[in-house]
């Protein structure tokens, strides 16, 4: 069943001011939802701003389950929602992929709540494996990593971001910013606004591994999206860490304990019971027992060898709230048991997924460190800042992103500068009013082209400064703009209206100034200097940009292959403020593409 086959709902005709969540809840009288009010049993700490956030609690529903009817109603609204003409249309392929994922893997597995809050239900290895497999499959959706989901759905990252940004506008997803932990590779925390990370002088301790991270660059911060709880219902405290291959090798047992709405728990047995996770008991010694999602970190000390008689198994009751880590500088407590035949009776009273994870007593480095090569790619805050749909629809958020942050950097941003050729002569010849009308039309053309692929930063007199996430996007935008400027901007004296363009990429400091996020640093200066060296109707691109961006090289070759353009060969330019010379190449409007009247 695809998204187009599903019944559309009258709810899709809601205005932007109406509550879509109310419609979703009213459609099914059996679904009873309420807001949590108790910090212990009705509160989930997802580490945003004040470290806690209210989430919908749906009585009787099992964690990690989906509601396809709710998703279909949201998708009906997505299809009806008006989009900007420059944004890509509703992408059925993207949402069909997510629907199929939830349809196949969002079903209950028998980990739902028991009516008796004191009940402890025994589970075995098959139960544990089934839930873990489901969790790992659903991980790309909880939360949604745009880079990962784009590849899985076989769409471009720009399309995935556009879909998710529009989904955010109608409430299907919520958007959070989550810095990557330097040590464990997990999310340090999640915040609705980037200004939460403004003070780069103080470390933010990872909710998973407690490592102190200094957040100084936008590229350190990922953007993630959470599906509405009515669509994908998850109860969890934090993101946790992704164990490395070395850490996995030290694992003895991992068993999931999903949170329940009543507080009922689950039993896993070692060396005893009808469905033991391990037939043999744990040997005498010290082990590590932790869950980085629920925020627990303990030693498990087995004091003696296990008795032969399974009837002498030790029952170890565990309330998650009793073993949660208290602060990042905590001393790791020990849980002592007399021997290794154990019934682990776990009560998930913090309303969070808990993993009963037992490992050999290995070092923190082994447990927490995740090598770069084993980490999944992520979409950075710098990338979302330059996405056209974000700039259009979240302009207030874009200005707020760095409201109090004056030192956050972008590791790599593509900057474009344009300027009008002979503007002084044009004003003198045509007069102020006609010249101004042409300049305004030229701004309109540039803004339209640049906003389709990136964002306009500001104008400086007759010049335009724009920023892009990739070199290929910048080249596409400039090529489009150069042609359209020549077609749309006509002078009454018959002379051609021409611009020149320079492009460079590198690190920059982002500073909120005069209501915009402006850029400062040598990359800005170099891009402006390159533009000043370009001849009329030329776009010069720094070699350093092309050396690091193969897609930009391919886009440049594609542009040059079109009739309107021809190549500018590589050359070395001497520029003020640059040690030595700077290599550039690029493209220009081809003489073959201009008629005898000078028109394209």
mmCIF file of N, CA, C and O in Angstrom, residues 417-459:
data_model
loop_
_atom_site.group_PDB
_atom_site.id
_atom_site.type_symbol
_atom_site.label_atom_id
_atom_site.label_comp_id
_atom_site.label_asym_id
_atom_site.label_seq_id
_atom_site.Cartn_x
_atom_site.Cartn_y
_atom_site.Cartn_z
ATOM 1 N N UNK A 417 30.250 35.954 -4.347
ATOM 2 C CA UNK A 417 30.093 37.409 -4.460
ATOM 3 C C UNK A 417 29.827 37.753 -5.922
ATOM 4 O O UNK A 417 30.442 37.186 -6.824
ATOM 5 N N UNK A 418 28.893 38.670 -6.131
ATOM 6 C CA UNK A 418 28.634 39.179 -7.481
ATOM 7 C C UNK A 418 28.766 40.697 -7.464
ATOM 8 O O UNK A 418 28.645 41.328 -6.411
ATOM 9 N N UNK A 419 28.984 41.269 -8.634
ATOM 10 C CA UNK A 419 28.968 42.732 -8.749
ATOM 11 C C UNK A 419 28.592 43.102 -10.176
ATOM 12 O O UNK A 419 28.804 42.323 -11.121
ATOM 13 N N UNK A 420 28.015 44.279 -10.324
ATOM 14 C CA UNK A 420 27.622 44.777 -11.640
ATOM 15 C C UNK A 420 28.835 45.389 -12.323
ATOM 16 O O UNK A 420 29.593 46.150 -11.701
ATOM 17 N N UNK A 421 29.024 45.087 -13.583
ATOM 18 C CA UNK A 421 30.124 45.652 -14.362
ATOM 19 C C UNK A 421 29.681 47.013 -14.907
ATOM 20 O O UNK A 421 28.644 47.118 -15.570
ATOM 21 N N UNK A 422 30.466 48.038 -14.622
ATOM 22 C CA UNK A 422 30.187 49.365 -15.176
ATOM 23 C C UNK A 422 28.956 50.033 -14.612
ATOM 24 O O UNK A 422 28.241 50.751 -15.337
ATOM 25 N N UNK A 423 28.687 49.851 -13.323
ATOM 26 C CA UNK A 423 27.464 50.428 -12.755
ATOM 27 C C UNK A 423 27.527 51.965 -12.720
ATOM 28 O O UNK A 423 26.506 52.638 -12.937
ATOM 29 N N UNK A 424 28.693 52.520 -12.465
ATOM 30 C CA UNK A 424 28.816 53.986 -12.423
ATOM 31 C C UNK A 424 28.472 54.599 -13.773
ATOM 32 O O UNK A 424 27.722 55.584 -13.865
ATOM 33 N N UNK A 425 29.002 54.009 -14.842
ATOM 34 C CA UNK A 425 28.704 54.504 -16.197
ATOM 35 C C UNK A 425 27.217 54.362 -16.503
ATOM 36 O O UNK A 425 26.623 55.235 -17.156
ATOM 37 N N UNK A 426 26.604 53.255 -16.030
ATOM 38 C CA UNK A 426 25.182 53.037 -16.288
ATOM 39 C C UNK A 426 24.333 54.132 -15.630
ATOM 40 O O UNK A 426 23.406 54.657 -16.242
ATOM 41 N N UNK A 427 24.650 54.484 -14.399
ATOM 42 C CA UNK A 427 23.908 55.545 -13.717
ATOM 43 C C UNK A 427 24.090 56.878 -14.445
ATOM 44 O O UNK A 427 23.145 57.655 -14.599
ATOM 45 N N UNK A 428 25.332 57.145 -14.876
ATOM 46 C CA UNK A 428 25.601 58.411 -15.573
ATOM 47 C C UNK A 428 24.889 58.480 -16.914
ATOM 48 O O UNK A 428 24.395 59.539 -17.317
ATOM 49 N N UNK A 429 24.830 57.346 -17.600
ATOM 50 C CA UNK A 429 24.248 57.322 -18.948
ATOM 51 C C UNK A 429 22.728 57.278 -18.923
ATOM 52 O O UNK A 429 22.061 58.000 -19.667
ATOM 53 N N UNK A 430 22.167 56.422 -18.106
ATOM 54 C CA UNK A 430 20.719 56.197 -18.109
ATOM 55 C C UNK A 430 19.969 57.077 -17.118
ATOM 56 O O UNK A 430 18.752 57.237 -17.228
ATOM 57 N N UNK A 431 20.677 57.617 -16.146
ATOM 58 C CA UNK A 431 20.014 58.376 -15.096
ATOM 59 C C UNK A 431 19.678 57.475 -13.920
ATOM 60 O O UNK A 431 19.587 56.242 -14.043
ATOM 61 N N UNK A 432 19.487 58.090 -12.796
ATOM 62 C CA UNK A 432 19.336 57.317 -11.565
ATOM 63 C C UNK A 432 18.130 56.377 -11.590
ATOM 64 O O UNK A 432 18.222 55.224 -11.175
ATOM 65 N N UNK A 433 16.969 56.863 -12.066
ATOM 66 C CA UNK A 433 15.754 56.066 -11.925
ATOM 67 C C UNK A 433 15.769 54.836 -12.819
ATOM 68 O O UNK A 433 15.432 53.730 -12.375
ATOM 69 N N UNK A 434 16.147 54.993 -14.076
ATOM 70 C CA UNK A 434 16.189 53.817 -14.958
ATOM 71 C C UNK A 434 17.264 52.845 -14.492
ATOM 72 O O UNK A 434 17.042 51.626 -14.463
ATOM 73 N N UNK A 435 18.414 53.374 -14.115
ATOM 74 C CA UNK A 435 19.499 52.506 -13.646
ATOM 75 C C UNK A 435 19.077 51.756 -12.389
ATOM 76 O O UNK A 435 19.348 50.551 -12.245
ATOM 77 N N UNK A 436 18.393 52.459 -11.485
ATOM 78 C CA UNK A 436 17.951 51.816 -10.252
ATOM 79 C C UNK A 436 16.941 50.707 -10.546
ATOM 80 O O UNK A 436 16.976 49.639 -9.915
ATOM 81 N N UNK A 437 16.043 50.940 -11.491
ATOM 82 C CA UNK A 437 15.080 49.896 -11.852
ATOM 83 C C UNK A 437 15.788 48.649 -12.371
ATOM 84 O O UNK A 437 15.385 47.515 -12.056
ATOM 85 N N UNK A 438 16.817 48.845 -13.153
ATOM 86 C CA UNK A 438 17.569 47.694 -13.691
ATOM 87 C C UNK A 438 18.301 46.974 -12.566
ATOM 88 O O UNK A 438 18.327 45.741 -12.513
ATOM 89 N N UNK A 439 18.886 47.754 -11.659
ATOM 90 C CA UNK A 439 19.604 47.143 -10.530
ATOM 91 C C UNK A 439 18.632 46.329 -9.673
ATOM 92 O O UNK A 439 18.941 45.206 -9.242
ATOM 93 N N UNK A 440 17.436 46.885 -9.431
ATOM 94 C CA UNK A 440 16.441 46.167 -8.632
ATOM 95 C C UNK A 440 16.006 44.885 -9.336
ATOM 96 O O UNK A 440 15.809 43.845 -8.687
ATOM 97 N N UNK A 441 15.842 44.943 -10.667
ATOM 98 C CA UNK A 441 15.488 43.737 -11.412
ATOM 99 C C UNK A 441 16.605 42.711 -11.318
ATOM 100 O O UNK A 441 16.343 41.491 -11.179
ATOM 101 N N UNK A 442 17.839 43.167 -11.360
ATOM 102 C CA UNK A 442 18.999 42.268 -11.246
ATOM 103 C C UNK A 442 19.019 41.604 -9.867
ATOM 104 O O UNK A 442 19.294 40.399 -9.740
ATOM 105 N N UNK A 443 18.687 42.367 -8.819
ATOM 106 C CA UNK A 443 18.581 41.772 -7.479
ATOM 107 C C UNK A 443 17.502 40.692 -7.457
ATOM 108 O O UNK A 443 17.679 39.616 -6.880
ATOM 109 N N UNK A 444 16.376 40.979 -8.061
ATOM 110 C CA UNK A 444 15.260 40.028 -8.086
ATOM 111 C C UNK A 444 15.683 38.712 -8.742
ATOM 112 O O UNK A 444 15.367 37.623 -8.245
ATOM 113 N N UNK A 445 16.396 38.805 -9.860
ATOM 114 C CA UNK A 445 16.855 37.602 -10.570
ATOM 115 C C UNK A 445 17.848 36.824 -9.713
ATOM 116 O O UNK A 445 17.732 35.593 -9.575
ATOM 117 N N UNK A 446 18.809 37.515 -9.134
ATOM 118 C CA UNK A 446 19.825 36.838 -8.324
ATOM 119 C C UNK A 446 19.203 36.209 -7.089
ATOM 120 O O UNK A 446 19.537 35.067 -6.726
ATOM 121 N N UNK A 447 18.333 36.947 -6.430
ATOM 122 C CA UNK A 447 17.711 36.415 -5.215
ATOM 123 C C UNK A 447 16.928 35.145 -5.525
ATOM 124 O O UNK A 447 16.951 34.178 -4.771
ATOM 125 N N UNK A 448 16.210 35.152 -6.647
ATOM 126 C CA UNK A 448 15.404 33.988 -7.017
ATOM 127 C C UNK A 448 16.298 32.778 -7.277
ATOM 128 O O UNK A 448 16.034 31.674 -6.773
ATOM 129 N N UNK A 449 17.359 32.967 -8.056
ATOM 130 C CA UNK A 449 18.255 31.849 -8.385
ATOM 131 C C UNK A 449 19.014 31.366 -7.159
ATOM 132 O O UNK A 449 19.110 30.154 -6.912
ATOM 133 N N UNK A 450 19.560 32.284 -6.384
ATOM 134 C CA UNK A 450 20.375 31.887 -5.232
ATOM 135 C C UNK A 450 19.522 31.240 -4.137
ATOM 136 O O UNK A 450 19.974 30.312 -3.458
ATOM 137 N N UNK A 451 18.289 31.734 -3.963
ATOM 138 C CA UNK A 451 17.425 31.175 -2.924
ATOM 139 C C UNK A 451 16.920 29.782 -3.278
ATOM 140 O O UNK A 451 16.456 29.052 -2.417
ATOM 141 N N UNK A 452 17.011 29.433 -4.552
ATOM 142 C CA UNK A 452 16.608 28.091 -4.953
ATOM 143 C C UNK A 452 17.638 27.057 -4.517
ATOM 144 O O UNK A 452 17.304 25.896 -4.305
ATOM 145 N N UNK A 453 18.892 27.463 -4.365
ATOM 146 C CA UNK A 453 19.972 26.516 -4.076
ATOM 147 C C UNK A 453 20.696 26.791 -2.766
ATOM 148 O O UNK A 453 21.381 25.916 -2.237
ATOM 149 N N UNK A 454 20.550 27.994 -2.240
ATOM 150 C CA UNK A 454 21.242 28.359 -0.999
ATOM 151 C C UNK A 454 20.513 29.518 -0.353
ATOM 152 O O UNK A 454 19.289 29.536 -0.308
ATOM 153 N N UNK A 455 21.257 30.498 0.138
ATOM 154 C CA UNK A 455 20.594 31.661 0.728
ATOM 155 C C UNK A 455 21.385 32.928 0.447
ATOM 156 O O UNK A 455 22.626 32.903 0.374
ATOM 157 N N UNK A 456 20.667 34.008 0.260
ATOM 158 C CA UNK A 456 21.292 35.316 0.106
ATOM 159 C C UNK A 456 21.635 35.832 1.488
ATOM 160 O O UNK A 456 20.775 35.873 2.378
ATOM 161 N N UNK A 457 22.886 36.214 1.682
ATOM 162 C CA UNK A 457 23.319 36.730 2.979
ATOM 163 C C UNK A 457 22.979 38.214 3.087
ATOM 164 O O UNK A 457 22.333 38.656 4.034
ATOM 165 N N UNK A 458 23.401 38.993 2.077
ATOM 166 C CA UNK A 458 23.163 40.439 2.128
ATOM 167 C C UNK A 458 23.543 41.054 0.792
ATOM 168 O O UNK A 458 24.152 40.416 -0.079
ATOM 169 N N UNK A 459 23.160 42.321 0.630
ATOM 170 C CA UNK A 459 23.655 43.121 -0.488
ATOM 171 C C UNK A 459 24.638 44.140 0.061
ATOM 172 O O UNK A 459 24.518 44.602 1.197
#
